Tab-separated table of C-alpha atoms in Angstrom:
chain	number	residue	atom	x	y	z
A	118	UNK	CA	6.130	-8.877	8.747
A	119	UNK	CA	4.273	-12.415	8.477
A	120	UNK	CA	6.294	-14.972	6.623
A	121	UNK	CA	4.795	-15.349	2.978
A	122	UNK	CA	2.845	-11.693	3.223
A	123	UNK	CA	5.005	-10.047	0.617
A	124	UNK	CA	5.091	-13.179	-1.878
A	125	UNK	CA	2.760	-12.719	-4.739
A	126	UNK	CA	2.211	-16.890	-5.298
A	127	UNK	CA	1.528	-17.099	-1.714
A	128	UNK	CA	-1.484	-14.020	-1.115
A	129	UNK	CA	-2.206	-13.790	3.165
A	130	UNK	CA	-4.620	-17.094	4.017
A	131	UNK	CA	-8.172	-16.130	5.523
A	132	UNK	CA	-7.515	-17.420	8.924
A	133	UNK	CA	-4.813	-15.205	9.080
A	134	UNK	CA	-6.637	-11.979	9.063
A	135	UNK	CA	-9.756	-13.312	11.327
A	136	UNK	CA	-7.917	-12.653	14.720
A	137	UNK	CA	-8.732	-8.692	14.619
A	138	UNK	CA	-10.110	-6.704	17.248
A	139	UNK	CA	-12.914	-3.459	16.725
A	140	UNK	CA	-11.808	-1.153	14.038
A	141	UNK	CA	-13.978	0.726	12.774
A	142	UNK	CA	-16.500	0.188	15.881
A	143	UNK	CA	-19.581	1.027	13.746
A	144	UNK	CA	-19.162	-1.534	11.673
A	145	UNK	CA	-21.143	-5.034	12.086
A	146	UNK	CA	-18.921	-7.762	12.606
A	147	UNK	CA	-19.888	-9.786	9.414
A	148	UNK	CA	-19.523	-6.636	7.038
A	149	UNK	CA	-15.663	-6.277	8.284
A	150	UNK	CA	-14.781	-9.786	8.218
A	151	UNK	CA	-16.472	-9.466	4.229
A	152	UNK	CA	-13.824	-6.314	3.445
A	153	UNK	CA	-11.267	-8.585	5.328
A	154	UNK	CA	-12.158	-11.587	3.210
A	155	UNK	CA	-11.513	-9.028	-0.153
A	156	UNK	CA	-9.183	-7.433	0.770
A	157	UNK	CA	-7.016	-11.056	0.606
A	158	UNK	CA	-7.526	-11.257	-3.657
A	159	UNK	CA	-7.058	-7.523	-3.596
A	160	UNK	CA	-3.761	-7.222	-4.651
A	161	UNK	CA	-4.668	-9.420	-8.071
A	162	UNK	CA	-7.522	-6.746	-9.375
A	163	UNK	CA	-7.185	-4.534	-12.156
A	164	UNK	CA	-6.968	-1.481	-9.736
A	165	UNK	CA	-5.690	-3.285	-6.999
A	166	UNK	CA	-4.167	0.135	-5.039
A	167	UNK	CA	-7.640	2.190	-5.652
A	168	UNK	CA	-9.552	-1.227	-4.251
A	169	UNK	CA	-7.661	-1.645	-1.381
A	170	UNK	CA	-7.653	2.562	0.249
A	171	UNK	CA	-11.624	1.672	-0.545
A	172	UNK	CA	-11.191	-1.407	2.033
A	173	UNK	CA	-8.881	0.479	4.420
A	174	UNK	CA	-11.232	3.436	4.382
A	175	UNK	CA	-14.316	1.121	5.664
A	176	UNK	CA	-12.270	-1.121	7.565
A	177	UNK	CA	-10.801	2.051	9.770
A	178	UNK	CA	-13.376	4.497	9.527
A	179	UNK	CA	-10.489	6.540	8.629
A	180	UNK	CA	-11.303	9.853	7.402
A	181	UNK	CA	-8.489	9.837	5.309
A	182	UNK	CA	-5.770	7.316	3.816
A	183	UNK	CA	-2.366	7.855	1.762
A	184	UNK	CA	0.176	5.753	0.017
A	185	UNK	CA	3.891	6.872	-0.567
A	186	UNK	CA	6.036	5.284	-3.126
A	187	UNK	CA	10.103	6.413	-3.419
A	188	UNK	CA	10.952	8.403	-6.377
A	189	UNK	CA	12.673	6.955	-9.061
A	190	UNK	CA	15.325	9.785	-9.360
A	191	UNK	CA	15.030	11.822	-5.967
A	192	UNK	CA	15.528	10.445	-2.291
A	193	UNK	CA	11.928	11.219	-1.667
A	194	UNK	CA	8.899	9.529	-1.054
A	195	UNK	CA	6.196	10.827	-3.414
A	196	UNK	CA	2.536	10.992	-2.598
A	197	UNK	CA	0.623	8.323	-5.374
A	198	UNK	CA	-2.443	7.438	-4.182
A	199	UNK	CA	-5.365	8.789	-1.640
A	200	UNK	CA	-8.615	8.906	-0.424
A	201	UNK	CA	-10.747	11.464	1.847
A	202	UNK	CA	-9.100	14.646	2.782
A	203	UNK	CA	-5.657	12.688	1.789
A	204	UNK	CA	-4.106	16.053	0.854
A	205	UNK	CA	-4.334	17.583	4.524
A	206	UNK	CA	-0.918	15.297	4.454
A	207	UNK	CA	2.601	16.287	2.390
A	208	UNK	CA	2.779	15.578	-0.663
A	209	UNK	CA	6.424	14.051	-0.463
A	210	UNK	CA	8.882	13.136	2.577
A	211	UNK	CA	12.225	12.827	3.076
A	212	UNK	CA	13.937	9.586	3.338
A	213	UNK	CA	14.650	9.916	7.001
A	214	UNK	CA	11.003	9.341	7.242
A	215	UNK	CA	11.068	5.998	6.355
A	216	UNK	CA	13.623	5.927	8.875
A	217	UNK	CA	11.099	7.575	11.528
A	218	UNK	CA	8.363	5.704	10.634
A	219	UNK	CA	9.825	2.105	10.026
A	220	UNK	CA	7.311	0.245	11.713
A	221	UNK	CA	4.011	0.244	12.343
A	222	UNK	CA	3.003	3.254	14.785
A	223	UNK	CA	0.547	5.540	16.294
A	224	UNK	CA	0.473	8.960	16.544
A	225	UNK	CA	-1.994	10.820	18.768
A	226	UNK	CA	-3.092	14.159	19.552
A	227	UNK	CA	-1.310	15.424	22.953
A	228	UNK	CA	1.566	13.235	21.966
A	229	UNK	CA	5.034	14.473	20.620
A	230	UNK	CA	5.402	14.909	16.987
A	231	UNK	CA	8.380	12.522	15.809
A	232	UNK	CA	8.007	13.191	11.919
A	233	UNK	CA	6.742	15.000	9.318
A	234	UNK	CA	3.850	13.507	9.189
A	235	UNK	CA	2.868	13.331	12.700
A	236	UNK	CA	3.346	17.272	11.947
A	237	UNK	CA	0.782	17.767	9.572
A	238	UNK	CA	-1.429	15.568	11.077
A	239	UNK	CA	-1.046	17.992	14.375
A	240	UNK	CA	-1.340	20.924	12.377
A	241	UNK	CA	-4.481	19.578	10.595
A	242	UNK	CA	-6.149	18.987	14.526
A	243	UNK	CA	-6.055	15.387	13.213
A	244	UNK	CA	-7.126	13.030	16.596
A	245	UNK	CA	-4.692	10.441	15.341
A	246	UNK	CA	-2.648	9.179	12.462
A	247	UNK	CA	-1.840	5.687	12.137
A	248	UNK	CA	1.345	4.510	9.428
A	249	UNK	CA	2.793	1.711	8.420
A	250	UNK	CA	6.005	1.094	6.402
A	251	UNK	CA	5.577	-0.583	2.978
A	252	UNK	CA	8.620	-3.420	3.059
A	253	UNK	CA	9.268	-7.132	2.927
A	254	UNK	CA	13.023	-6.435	3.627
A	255	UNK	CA	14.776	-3.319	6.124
A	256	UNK	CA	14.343	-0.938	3.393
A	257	UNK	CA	10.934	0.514	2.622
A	258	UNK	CA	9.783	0.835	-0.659
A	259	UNK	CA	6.774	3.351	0.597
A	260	UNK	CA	4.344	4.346	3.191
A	261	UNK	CA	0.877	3.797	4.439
A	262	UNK	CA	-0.892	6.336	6.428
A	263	UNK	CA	-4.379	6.857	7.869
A	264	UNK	CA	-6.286	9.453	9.917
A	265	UNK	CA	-9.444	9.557	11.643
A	266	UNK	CA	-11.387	9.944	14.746
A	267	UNK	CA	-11.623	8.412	18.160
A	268	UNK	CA	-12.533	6.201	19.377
A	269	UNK	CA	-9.553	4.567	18.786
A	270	UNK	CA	-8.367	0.896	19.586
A	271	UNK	CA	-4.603	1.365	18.961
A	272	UNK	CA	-3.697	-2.410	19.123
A	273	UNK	CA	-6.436	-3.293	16.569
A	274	UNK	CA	-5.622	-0.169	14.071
A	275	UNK	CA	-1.924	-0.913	14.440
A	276	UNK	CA	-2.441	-4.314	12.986
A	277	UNK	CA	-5.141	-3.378	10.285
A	278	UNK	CA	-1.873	-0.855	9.449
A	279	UNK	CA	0.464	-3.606	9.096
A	280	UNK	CA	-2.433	-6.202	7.371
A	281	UNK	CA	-3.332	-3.098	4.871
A	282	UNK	CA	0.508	-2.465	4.013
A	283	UNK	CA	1.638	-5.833	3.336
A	284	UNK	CA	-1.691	-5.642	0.378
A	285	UNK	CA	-0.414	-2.982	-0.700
A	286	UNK	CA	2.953	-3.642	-0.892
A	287	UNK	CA	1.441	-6.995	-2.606
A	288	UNK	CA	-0.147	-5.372	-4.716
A	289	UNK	CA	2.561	-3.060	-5.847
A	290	UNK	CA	4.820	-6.388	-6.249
A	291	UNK	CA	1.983	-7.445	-8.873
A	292	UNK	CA	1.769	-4.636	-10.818
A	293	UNK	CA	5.728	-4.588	-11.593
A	294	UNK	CA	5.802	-8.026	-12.377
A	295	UNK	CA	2.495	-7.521	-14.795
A	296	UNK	CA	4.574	-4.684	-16.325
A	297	UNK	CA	7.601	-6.572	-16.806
A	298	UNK	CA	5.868	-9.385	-18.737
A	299	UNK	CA	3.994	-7.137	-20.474
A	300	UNK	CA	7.565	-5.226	-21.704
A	301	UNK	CA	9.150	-9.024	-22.066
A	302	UNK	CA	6.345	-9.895	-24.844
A	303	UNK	CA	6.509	-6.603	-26.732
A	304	UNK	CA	9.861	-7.353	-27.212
A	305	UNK	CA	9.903	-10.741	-28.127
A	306	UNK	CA	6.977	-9.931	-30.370
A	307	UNK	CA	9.568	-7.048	-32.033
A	308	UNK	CA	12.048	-9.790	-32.177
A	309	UNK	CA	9.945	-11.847	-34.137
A	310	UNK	CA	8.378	-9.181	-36.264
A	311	UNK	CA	11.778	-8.753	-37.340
A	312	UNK	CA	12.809	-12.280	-37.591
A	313	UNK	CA	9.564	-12.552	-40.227
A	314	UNK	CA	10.777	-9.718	-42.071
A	315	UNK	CA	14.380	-11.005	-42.756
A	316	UNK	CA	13.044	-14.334	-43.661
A	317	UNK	CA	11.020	-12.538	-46.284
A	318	UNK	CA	13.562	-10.551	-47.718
A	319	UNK	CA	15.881	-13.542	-47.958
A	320	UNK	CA	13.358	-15.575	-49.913
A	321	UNK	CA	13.107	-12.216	-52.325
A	322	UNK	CA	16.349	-12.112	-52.871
């Protein structure tokens, strides 16, 4: 994963998401390098998940995307977010997916299934599925998937995977720390609520 990706004072630099290939092949040049050019201050919106699954979904073509986030009390990976026919996909996997899936892959039709997800993508007469692990160290916090049809230009959608992870994953980062502040001032606010009230009484008494 590029050095920096994951750290949320240091968002991925322009220049390094201009050496793409076709993507989504439809797609005039200057239109992708606009999503690509978003899709960098992403990760700092209001809805910064919903945002970027709108950018992967151009960007691709993909007729659907999917984000997995692990549970906070089960060794599963729960389905959180998704766009297009997203729920042609599980709506949890095991943790041995992660392990499965722990870099950026493809999957196509004709090829063996290695996971649960390369499963459902067969079973769905998906053309291809596309995934990408959601991690800045060796243990993944989620998963990115995408499905859609051919043509496809494997070396380019493999590194839109990994570009479209990493703002996620970014994005993610935010959020928690946005929460945590938020949760750090309520309290200190409660603190001195409290302080205030003391102070009162003693000057009553």
């Amino acid at each position: 994963m590029s050095e920096g990706v994951n750290d949320p004072s240091n968002p991925p630099r322009e220049d390094q998401i201009q050496q793409t290939g076709s993507g989504n092949a439809d797609q005039p040049a200057s239109r992708r390098q606009s999503l690509l050019a978003e899709l960098v201050f992403a990760p700092r919106l209001e809805k910064p998940v919903e945002k970027i699954l709108e950018i992967a979904s151009e960007l691709t073509g993909a007729r659907l995307v999917a984000v997995y986030l692990a549970d906070d009390h089960f060794p599963i990976f729960q389905r959180r977010a998704g766009k297009g026919s997203f729920d042609l996909l599980p709506e949890s996997l095991p943790v041995q997916e992660i392990v499965n899936l722990n870099k950026p892959q493809v999957w196509v039709m004709g090829k063996r299934p290695r996971s649960t997800l390369h499963r459902a993508a067969l079973a769905a007469n998906l053309p291809y599925l596309v995934s990408a692990p959601l991690s800045s160290t060796r243990n993944a916090s989620g998963l990115f998937a995408f499905c859609g049809e051919p043509p496809l230009d494997e070396g380019d959608m493999l590194f839109l995977a990994q570009l479209l992870s990493e703002s996620l994953l970014l994005a993610i980062q935010y959020q928690a720390l946005n929460s945590q502040v938020q949760s750090s001032q309520q309290t200190l606010q409660a603190r001195l609520l409290a302080a205030q009230a003391m102070e009162e009484q003693t000057r009553e008494g």
